[in-house]
JSON list of C-alpha atoms in Angstrom, two decimals:
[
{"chain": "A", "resi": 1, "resn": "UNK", "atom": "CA", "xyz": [-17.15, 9.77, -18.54]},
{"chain": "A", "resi": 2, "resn": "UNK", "atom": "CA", "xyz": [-17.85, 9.41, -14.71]},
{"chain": "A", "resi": 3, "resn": "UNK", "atom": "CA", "xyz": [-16.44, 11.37, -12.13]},
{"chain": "A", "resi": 4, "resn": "UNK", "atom": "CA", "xyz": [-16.41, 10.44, -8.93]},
{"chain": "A", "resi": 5, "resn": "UNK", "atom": "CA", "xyz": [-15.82, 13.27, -6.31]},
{"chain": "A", "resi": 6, "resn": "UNK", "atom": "CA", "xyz": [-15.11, 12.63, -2.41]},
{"chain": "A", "resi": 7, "resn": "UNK", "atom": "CA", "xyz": [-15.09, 15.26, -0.21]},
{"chain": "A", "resi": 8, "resn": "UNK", "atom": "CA", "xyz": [-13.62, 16.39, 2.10]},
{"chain": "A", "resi": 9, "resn": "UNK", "atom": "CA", "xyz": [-10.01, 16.69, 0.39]},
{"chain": "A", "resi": 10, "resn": "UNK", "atom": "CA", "xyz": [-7.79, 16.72, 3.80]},
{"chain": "A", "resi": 11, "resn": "UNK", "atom": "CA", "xyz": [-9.40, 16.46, 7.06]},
{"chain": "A", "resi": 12, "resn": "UNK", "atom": "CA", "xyz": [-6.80, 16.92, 10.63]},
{"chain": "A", "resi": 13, "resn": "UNK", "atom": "CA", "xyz": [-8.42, 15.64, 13.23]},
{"chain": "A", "resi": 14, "resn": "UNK", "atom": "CA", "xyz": [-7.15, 14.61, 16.96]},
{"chain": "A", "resi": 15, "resn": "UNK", "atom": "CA", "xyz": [-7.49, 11.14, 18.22]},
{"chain": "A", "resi": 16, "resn": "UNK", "atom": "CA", "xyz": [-10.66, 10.02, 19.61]},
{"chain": "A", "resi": 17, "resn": "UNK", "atom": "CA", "xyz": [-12.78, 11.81, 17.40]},
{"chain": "A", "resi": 18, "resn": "UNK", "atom": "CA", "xyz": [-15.56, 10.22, 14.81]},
{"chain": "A", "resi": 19, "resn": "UNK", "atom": "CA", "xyz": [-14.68, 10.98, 10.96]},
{"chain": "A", "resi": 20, "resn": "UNK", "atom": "CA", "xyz": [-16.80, 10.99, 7.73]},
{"chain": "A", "resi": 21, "resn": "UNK", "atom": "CA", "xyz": [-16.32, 11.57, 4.73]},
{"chain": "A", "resi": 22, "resn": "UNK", "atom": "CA", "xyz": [-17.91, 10.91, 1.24]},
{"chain": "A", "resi": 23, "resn": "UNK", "atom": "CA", "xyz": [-18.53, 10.43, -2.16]},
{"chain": "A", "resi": 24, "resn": "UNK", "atom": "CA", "xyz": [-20.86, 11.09, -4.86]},
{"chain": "A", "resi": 25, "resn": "UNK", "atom": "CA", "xyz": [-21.74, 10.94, -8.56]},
{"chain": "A", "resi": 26, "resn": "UNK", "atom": "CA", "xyz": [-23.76, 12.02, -11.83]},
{"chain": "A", "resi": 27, "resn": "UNK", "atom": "CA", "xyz": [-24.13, 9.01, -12.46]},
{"chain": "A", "resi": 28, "resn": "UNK", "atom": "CA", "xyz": [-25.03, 5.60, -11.01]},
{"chain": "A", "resi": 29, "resn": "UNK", "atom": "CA", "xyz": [-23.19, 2.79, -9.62]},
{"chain": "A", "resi": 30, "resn": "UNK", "atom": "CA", "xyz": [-24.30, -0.71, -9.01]},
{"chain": "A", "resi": 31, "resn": "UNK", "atom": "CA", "xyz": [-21.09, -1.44, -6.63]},
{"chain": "A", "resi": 32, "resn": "UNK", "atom": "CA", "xyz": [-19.19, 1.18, -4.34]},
{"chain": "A", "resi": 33, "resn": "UNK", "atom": "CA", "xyz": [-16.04, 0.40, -2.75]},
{"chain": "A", "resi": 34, "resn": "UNK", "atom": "CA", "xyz": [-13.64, 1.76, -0.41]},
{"chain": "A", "resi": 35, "resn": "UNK", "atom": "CA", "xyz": [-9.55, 1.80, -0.11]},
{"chain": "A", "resi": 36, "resn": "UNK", "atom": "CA", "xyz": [-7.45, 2.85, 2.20]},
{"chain": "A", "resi": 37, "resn": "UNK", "atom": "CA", "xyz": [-3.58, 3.76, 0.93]},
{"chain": "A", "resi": 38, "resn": "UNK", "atom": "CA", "xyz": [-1.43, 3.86, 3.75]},
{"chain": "A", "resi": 39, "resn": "UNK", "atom": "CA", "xyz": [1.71, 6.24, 3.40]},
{"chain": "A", "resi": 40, "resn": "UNK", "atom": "CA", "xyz": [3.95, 4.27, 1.13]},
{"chain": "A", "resi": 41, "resn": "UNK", "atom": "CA", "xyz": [2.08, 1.49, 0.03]},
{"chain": "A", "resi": 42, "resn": "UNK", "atom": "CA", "xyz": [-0.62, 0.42, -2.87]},
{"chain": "A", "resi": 43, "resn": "UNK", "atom": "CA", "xyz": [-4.34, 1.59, -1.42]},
{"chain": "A", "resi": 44, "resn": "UNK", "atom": "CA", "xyz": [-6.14, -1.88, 0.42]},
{"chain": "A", "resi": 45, "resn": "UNK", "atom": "CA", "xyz": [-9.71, -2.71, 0.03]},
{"chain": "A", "resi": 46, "resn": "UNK", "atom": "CA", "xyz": [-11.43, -1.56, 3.18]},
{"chain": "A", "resi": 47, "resn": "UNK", "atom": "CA", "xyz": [-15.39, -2.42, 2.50]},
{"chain": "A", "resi": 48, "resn": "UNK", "atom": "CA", "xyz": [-17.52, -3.25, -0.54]},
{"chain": "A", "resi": 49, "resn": "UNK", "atom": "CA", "xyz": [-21.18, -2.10, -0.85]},
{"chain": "A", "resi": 50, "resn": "UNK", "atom": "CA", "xyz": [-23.13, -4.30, -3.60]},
{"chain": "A", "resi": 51, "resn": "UNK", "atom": "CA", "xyz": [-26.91, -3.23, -2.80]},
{"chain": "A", "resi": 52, "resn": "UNK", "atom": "CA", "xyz": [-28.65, 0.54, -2.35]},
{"chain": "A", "resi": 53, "resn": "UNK", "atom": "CA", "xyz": [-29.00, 1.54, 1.01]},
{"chain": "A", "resi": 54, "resn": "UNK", "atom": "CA", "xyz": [-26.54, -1.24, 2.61]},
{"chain": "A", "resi": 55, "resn": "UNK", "atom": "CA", "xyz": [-24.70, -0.21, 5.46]},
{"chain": "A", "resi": 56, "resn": "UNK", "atom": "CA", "xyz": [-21.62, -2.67, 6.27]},
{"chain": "A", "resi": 57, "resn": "UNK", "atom": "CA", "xyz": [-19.18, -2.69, 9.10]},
{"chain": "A", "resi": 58, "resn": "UNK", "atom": "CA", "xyz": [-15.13, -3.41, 9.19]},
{"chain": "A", "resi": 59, "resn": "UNK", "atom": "CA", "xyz": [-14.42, -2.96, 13.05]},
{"chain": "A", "resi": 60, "resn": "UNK", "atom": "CA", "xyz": [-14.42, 0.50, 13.63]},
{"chain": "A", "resi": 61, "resn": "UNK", "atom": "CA", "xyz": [-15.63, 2.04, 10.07]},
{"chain": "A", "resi": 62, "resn": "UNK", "atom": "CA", "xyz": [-18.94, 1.65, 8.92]},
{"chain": "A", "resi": 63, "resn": "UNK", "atom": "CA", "xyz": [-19.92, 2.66, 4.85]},
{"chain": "A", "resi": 64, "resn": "UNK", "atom": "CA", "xyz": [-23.08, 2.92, 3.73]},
{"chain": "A", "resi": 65, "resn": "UNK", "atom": "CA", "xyz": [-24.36, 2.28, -0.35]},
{"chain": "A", "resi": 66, "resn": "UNK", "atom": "CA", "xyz": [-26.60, 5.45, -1.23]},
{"chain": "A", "resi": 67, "resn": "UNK", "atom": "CA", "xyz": [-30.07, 5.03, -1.84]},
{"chain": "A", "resi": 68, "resn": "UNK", "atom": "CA", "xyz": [-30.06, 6.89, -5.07]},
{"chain": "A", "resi": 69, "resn": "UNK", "atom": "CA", "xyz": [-27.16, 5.03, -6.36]},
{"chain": "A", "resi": 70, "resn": "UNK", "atom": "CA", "xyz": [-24.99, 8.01, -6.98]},
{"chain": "A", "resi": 71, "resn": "UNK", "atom": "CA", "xyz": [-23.42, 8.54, -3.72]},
{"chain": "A", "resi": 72, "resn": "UNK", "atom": "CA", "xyz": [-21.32, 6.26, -0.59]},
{"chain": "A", "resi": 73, "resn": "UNK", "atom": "CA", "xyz": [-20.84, 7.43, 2.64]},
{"chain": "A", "resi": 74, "resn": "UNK", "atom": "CA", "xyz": [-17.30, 6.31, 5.39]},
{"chain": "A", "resi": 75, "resn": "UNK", "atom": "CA", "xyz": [-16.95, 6.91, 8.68]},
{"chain": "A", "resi": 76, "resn": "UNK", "atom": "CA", "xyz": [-14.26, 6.13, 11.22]},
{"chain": "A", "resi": 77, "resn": "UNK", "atom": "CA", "xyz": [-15.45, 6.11, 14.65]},
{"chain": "A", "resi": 78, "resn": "UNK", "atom": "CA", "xyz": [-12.44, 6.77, 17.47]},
{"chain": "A", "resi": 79, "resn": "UNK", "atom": "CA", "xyz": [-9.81, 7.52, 15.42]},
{"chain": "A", "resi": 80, "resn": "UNK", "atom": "CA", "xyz": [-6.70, 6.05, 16.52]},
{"chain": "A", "resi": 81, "resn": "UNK", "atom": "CA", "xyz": [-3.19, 7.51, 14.79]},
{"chain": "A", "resi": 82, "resn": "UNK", "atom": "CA", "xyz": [-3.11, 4.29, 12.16]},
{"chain": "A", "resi": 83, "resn": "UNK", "atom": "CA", "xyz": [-6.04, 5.62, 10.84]},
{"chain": "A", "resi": 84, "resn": "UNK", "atom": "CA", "xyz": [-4.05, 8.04, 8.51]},
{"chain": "A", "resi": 85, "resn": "UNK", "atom": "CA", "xyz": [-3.54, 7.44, 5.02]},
{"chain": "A", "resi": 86, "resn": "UNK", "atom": "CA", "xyz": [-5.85, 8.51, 2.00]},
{"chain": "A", "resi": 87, "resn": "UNK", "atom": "CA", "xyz": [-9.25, 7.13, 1.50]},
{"chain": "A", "resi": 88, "resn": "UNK", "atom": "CA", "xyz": [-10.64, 6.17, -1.43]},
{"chain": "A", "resi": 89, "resn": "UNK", "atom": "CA", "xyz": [-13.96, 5.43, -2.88]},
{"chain": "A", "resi": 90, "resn": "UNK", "atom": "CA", "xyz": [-14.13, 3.95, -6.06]},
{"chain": "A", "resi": 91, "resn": "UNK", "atom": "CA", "xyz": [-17.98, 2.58, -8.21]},
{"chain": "A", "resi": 92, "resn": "UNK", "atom": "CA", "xyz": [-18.04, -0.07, -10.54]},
{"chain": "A", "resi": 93, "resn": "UNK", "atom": "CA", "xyz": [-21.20, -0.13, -12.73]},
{"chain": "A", "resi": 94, "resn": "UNK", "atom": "CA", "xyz": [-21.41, -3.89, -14.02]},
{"chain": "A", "resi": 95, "resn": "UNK", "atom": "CA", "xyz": [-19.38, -6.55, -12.60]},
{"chain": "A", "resi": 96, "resn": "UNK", "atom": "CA", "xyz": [-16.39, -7.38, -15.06]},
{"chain": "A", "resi": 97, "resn": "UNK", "atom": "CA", "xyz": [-16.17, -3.64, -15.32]},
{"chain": "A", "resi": 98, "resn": "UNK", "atom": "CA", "xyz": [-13.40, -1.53, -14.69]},
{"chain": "A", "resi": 99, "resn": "UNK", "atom": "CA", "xyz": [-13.59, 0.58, -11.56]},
{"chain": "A", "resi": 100, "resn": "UNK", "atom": "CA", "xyz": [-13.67, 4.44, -11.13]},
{"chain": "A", "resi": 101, "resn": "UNK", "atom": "CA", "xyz": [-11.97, 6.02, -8.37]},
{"chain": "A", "resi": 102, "resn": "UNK", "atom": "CA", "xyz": [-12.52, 9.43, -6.36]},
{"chain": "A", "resi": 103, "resn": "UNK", "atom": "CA", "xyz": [-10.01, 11.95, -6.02]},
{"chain": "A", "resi": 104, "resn": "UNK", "atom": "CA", "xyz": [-9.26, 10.52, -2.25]},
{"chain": "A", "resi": 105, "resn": "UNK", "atom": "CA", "xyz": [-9.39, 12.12, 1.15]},
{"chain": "A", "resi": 106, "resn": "UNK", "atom": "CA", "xyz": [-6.05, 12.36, 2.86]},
{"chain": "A", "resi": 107, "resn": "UNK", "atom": "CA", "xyz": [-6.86, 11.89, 6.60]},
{"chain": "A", "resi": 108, "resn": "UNK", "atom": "CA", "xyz": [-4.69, 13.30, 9.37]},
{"chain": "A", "resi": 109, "resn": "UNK", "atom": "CA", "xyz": [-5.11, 12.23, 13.11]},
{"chain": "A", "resi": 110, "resn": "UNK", "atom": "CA", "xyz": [-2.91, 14.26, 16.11]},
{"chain": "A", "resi": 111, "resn": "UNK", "atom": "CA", "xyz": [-2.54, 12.00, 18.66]},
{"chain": "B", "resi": 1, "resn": "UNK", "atom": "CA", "xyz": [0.47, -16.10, -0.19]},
{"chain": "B", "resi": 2, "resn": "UNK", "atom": "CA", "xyz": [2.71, -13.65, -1.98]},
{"chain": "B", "resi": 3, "resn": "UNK", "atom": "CA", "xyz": [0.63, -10.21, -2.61]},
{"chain": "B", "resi": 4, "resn": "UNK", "atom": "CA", "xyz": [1.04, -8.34, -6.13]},
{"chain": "B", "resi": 5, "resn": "UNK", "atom": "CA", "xyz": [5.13, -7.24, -6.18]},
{"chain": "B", "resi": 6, "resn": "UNK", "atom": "CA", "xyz": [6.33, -4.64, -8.49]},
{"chain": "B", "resi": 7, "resn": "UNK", "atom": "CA", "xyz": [10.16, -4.02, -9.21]},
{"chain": "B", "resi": 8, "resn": "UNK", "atom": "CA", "xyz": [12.42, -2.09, -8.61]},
{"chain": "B", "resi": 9, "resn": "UNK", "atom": "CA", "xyz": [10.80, -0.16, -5.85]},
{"chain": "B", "resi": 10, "resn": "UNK", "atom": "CA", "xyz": [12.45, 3.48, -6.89]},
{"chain": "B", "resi": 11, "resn": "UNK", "atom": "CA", "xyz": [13.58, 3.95, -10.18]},
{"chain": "B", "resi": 12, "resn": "UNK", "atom": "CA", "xyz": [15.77, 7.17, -11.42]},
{"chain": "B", "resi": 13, "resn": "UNK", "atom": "CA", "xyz": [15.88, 8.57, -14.59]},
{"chain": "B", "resi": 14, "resn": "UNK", "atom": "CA", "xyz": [16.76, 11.50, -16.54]},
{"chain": "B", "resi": 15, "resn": "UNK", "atom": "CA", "xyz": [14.65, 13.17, -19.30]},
{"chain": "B", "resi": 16, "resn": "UNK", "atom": "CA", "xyz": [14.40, 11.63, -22.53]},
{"chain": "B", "resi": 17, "resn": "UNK", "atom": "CA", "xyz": [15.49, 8.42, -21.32]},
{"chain": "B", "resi": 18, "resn": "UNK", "atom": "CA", "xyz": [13.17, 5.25, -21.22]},
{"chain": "B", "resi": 19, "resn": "UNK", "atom": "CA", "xyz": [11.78, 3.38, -18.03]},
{"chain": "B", "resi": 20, "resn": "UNK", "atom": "CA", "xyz": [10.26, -0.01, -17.64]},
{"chain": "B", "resi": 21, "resn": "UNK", "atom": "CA", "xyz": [8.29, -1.30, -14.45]},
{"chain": "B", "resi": 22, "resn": "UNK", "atom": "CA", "xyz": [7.40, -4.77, -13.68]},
{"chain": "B", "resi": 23, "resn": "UNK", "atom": "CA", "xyz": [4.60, -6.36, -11.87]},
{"chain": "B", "resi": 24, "resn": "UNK", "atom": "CA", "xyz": [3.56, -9.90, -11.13]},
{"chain": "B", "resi": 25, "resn": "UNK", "atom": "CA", "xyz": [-0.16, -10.54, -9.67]},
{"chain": "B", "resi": 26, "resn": "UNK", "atom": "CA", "xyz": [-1.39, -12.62, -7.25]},
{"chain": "B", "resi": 27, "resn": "UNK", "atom": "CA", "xyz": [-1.40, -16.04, -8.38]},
{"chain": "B", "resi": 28, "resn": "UNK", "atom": "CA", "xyz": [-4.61, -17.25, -10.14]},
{"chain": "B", "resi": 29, "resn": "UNK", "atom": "CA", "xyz": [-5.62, -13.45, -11.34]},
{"chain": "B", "resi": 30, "resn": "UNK", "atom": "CA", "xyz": [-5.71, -12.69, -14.89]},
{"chain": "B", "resi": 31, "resn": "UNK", "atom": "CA", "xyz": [-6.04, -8.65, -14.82]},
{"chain": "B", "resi": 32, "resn": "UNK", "atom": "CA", "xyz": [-3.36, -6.47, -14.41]},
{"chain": "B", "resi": 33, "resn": "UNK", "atom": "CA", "xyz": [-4.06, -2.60, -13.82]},
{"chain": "B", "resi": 34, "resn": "UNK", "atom": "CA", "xyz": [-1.52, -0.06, -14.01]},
{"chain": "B", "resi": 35, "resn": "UNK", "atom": "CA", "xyz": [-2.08, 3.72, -12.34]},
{"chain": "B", "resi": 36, "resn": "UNK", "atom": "CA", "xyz": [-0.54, 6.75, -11.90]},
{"chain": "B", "resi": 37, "resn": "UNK", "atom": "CA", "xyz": [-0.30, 8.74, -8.74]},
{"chain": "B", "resi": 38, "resn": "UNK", "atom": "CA", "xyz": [1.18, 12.13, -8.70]},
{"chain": "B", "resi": 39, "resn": "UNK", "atom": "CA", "xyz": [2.42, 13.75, -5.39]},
{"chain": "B", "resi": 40, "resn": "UNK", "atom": "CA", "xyz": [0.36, 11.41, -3.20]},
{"chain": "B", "resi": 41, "resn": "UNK", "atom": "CA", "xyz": [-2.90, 12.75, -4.83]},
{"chain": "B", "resi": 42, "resn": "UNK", "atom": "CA", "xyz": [-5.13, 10.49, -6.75]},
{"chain": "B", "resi": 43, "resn": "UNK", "atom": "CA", "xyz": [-4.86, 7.55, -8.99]},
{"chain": "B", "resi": 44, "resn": "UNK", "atom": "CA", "xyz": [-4.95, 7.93, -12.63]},
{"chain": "B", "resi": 45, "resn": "UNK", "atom": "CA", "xyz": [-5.99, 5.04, -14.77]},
{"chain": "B", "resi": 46, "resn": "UNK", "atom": "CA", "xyz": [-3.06, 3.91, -17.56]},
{"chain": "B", "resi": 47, "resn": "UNK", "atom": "CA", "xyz": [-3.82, 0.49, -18.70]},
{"chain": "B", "resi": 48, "resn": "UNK", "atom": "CA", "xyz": [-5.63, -2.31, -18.01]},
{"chain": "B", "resi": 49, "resn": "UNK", "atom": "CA", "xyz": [-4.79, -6.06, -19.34]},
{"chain": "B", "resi": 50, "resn": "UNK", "atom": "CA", "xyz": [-6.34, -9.08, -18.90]},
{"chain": "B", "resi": 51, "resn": "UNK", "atom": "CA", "xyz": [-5.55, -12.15, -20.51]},
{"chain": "B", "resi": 52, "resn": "UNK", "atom": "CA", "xyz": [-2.84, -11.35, -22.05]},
{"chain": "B", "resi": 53, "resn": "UNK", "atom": "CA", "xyz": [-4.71, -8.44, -24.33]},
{"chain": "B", "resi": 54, "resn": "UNK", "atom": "CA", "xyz": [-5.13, -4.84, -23.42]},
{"chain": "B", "resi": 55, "resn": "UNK", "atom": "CA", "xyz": [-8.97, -4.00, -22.37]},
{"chain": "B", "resi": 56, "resn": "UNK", "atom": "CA", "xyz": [-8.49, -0.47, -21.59]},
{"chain": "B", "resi": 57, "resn": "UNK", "atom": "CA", "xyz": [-5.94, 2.82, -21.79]},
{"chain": "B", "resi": 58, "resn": "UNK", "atom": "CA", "xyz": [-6.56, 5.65, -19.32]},
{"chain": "B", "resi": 59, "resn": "UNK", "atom": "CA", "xyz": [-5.72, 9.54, -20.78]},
{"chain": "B", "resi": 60, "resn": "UNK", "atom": "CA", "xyz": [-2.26, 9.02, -21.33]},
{"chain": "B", "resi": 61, "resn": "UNK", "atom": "CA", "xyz": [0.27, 9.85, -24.83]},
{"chain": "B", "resi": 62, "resn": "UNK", "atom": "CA", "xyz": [1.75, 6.78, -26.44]},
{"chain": "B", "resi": 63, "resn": "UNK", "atom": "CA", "xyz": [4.77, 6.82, -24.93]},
{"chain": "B", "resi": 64, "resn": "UNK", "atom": "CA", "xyz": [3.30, 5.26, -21.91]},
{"chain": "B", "resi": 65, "resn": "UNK", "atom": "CA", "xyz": [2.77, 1.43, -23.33]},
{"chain": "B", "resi": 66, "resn": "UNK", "atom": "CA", "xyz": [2.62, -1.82, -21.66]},
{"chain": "B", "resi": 67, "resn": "UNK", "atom": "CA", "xyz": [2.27, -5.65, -22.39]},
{"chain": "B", "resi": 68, "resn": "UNK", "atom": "CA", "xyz": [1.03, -8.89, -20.38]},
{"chain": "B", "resi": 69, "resn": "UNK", "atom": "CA", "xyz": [3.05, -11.98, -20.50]},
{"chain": "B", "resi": 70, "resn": "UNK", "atom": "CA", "xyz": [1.50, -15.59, -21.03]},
{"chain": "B", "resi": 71, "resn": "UNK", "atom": "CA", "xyz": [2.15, -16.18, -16.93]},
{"chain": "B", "resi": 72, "resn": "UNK", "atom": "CA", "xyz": [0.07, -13.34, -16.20]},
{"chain": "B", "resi": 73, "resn": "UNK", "atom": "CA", "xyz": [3.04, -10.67, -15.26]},
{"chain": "B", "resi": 74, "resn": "UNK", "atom": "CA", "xyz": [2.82, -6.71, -17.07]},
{"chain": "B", "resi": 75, "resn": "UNK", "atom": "CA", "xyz": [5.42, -4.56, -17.85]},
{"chain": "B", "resi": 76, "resn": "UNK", "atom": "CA", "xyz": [5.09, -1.13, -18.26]},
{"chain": "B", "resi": 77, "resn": "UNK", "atom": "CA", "xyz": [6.91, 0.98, -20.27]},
{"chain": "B", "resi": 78, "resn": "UNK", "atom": "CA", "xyz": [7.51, 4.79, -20.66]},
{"chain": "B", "resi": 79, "resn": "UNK", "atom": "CA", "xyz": [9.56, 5.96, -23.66]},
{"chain": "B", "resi": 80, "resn": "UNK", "atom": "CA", "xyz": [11.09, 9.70, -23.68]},
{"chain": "B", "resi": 81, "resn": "UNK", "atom": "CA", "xyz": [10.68, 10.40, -19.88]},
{"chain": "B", "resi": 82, "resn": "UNK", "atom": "CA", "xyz": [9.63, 13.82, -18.97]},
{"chain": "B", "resi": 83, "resn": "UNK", "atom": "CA", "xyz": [9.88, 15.36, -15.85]},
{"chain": "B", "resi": 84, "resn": "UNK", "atom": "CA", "xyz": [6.28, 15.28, -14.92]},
{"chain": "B", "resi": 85, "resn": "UNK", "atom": "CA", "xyz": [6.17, 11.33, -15.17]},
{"chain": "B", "resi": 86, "resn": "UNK", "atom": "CA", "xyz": [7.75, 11.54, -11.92]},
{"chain": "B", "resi": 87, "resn": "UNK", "atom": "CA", "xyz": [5.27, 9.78, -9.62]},
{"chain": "B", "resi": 88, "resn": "UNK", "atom": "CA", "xyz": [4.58, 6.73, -7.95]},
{"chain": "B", "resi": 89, "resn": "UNK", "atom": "CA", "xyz": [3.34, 3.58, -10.26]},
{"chain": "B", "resi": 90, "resn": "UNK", "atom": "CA", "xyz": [0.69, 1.35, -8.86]},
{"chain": "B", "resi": 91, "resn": "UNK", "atom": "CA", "xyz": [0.19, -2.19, -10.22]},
{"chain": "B", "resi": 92, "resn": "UNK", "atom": "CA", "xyz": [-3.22, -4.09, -9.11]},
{"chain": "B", "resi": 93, "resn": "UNK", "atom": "CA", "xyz": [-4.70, -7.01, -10.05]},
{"chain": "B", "resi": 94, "resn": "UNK", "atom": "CA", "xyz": [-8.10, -8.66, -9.64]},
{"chain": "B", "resi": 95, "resn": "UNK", "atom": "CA", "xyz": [-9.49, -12.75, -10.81]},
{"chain": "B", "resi": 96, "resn": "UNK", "atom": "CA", "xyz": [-10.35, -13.25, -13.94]},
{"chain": "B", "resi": 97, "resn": "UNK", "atom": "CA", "xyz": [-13.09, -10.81, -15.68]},
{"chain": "B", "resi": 98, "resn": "UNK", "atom": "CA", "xyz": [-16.89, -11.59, -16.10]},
{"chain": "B", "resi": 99, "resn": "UNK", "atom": "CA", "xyz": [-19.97, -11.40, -14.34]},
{"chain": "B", "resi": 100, "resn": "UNK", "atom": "CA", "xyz": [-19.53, -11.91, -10.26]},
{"chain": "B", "resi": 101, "resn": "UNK", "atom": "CA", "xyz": [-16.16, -12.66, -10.34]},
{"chain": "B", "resi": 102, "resn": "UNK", "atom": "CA", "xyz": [-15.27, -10.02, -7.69]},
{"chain": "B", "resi": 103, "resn": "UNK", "atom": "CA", "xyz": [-13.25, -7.92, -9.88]},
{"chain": "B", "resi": 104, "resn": "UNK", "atom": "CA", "xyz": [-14.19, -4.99, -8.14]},
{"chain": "B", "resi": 105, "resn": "UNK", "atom": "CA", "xyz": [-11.61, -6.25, -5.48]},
{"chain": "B", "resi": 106, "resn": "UNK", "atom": "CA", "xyz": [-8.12, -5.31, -6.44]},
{"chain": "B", "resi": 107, "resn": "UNK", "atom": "CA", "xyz": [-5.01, -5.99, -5.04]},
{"chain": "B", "resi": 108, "resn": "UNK", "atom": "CA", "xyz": [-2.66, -3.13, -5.31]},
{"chain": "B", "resi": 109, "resn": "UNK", "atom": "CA", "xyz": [1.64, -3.48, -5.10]},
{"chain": "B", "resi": 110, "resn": "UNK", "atom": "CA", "xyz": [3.77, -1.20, -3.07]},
{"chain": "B", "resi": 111, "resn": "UNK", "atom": "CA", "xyz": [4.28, 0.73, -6.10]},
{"chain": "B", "resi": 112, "resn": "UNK", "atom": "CA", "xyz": [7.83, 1.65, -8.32]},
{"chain": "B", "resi": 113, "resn": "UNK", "atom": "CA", "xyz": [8.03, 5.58, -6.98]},
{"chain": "B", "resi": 114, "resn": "UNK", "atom": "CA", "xyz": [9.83, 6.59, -10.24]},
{"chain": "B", "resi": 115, "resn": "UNK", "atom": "CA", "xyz": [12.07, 10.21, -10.63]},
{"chain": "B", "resi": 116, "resn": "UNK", "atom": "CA", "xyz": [12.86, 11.65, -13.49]},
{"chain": "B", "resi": 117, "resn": "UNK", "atom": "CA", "xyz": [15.70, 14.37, -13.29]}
]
């Protein structure tokens, strides 16, 4: 089946500083998404991507759809300490279908 | 208006004994999702219902089953707990399935952060 896989895994970084991370895939996606979890609650939708190439804006984080369909890119600029939590990316190949998330990238800012 | 809510929040067990988690969705959405997330790592697919029938089951033995209720609410169910279902449970749901309906955009619970001892 698909496999999404983000990397990095873990990133500690101090406050103020720009962040990406990303994901990619063997396979193509037609829609690529993004979640945040913070610690103890259910992941929140961050950004959705619905074309190739898009790049799309939510304040301070900016994703961007791959060209080639098989990959997303997030990054945080400024980091601020409420920016950790895990990050996930998750494709969806045809609308009605179910989604497939990445392994997540657990994101760690010292103030 | 009230977000996805899953109960009971924790829920201890000891092996061999049988748990059951509840969700309700956000009103007006059809699918229910159910995952699995170990240790804070990632989320692994169990079950997905929508309309009442189940559309899709993750990986998982039989002993992890669920249902969806005419008002749109899941239970899941694990029978003969082991101590590796220890983990937190996610419930999401999304509007009703088809093309451009924007179920790509879930809405996750707080989770039931079950322990099995």
């Amino acid at each position: 089946g698909q496999q999404l896989n983000q990397s990095p895994q873990s990133m500690f970084i101090q406050e103020g500083e720009d962040v990406s991370m990303n994901c990619t895939s063997s396979s193509i996606f037609n829609t690529w998404l993004w979640y945040k979890q913070d610690p103890g609650e259910g992941p929140v939708l961050l950004i959705a991507l619905y074309k190739a190439g898009e790049l799309t804006s939510n304040g301070r984080l900016t994703a961007q759809f791959g060209i080639t369909r098989k990959d997303s890119f997030l990054n945080i600029s400024a980091s601020i300490p409420s920016d950790v939590g895990i990050y996930f990316c998750a494709g969806q190949l045809f609308a009605g279908n179910m989604l497939t998330f990445g392994g997540g990238t657990r994101l760690m800012v010292k103030p | 208006e009230a977000g996805v809510t899953q109960s009971p929040t924790h829920l201890i067990k000891t092996r061999g004994q049988q748990a059951t988690l509840r969700c309700s969705p956000i009103s007006g959405h059809t699918s229910v999702y159910w995952y699995q997330q170990a240790l804070g790592l990632g989320l692994q697919f169990l079950l997905w219902y929508d309309e009442g029938e189940e559309r899709n089951r993750g990986n998982f033995p039989p002993r992890f089953s669920g249902r969806q209720f005419p008002n749109y609410s899941s239970e899941l169910n694990v029978n003969a707990l082991e101590l590796e279902d220890s983990a937190l449970y996610l419930c999401a749901s999304s509007p009703r399935r088809g093309r451009g309906t924007g179920n790509e955009k879930l809405f996750f619970g707080s989770g039931t952060q079950l322990s099995v001892l």
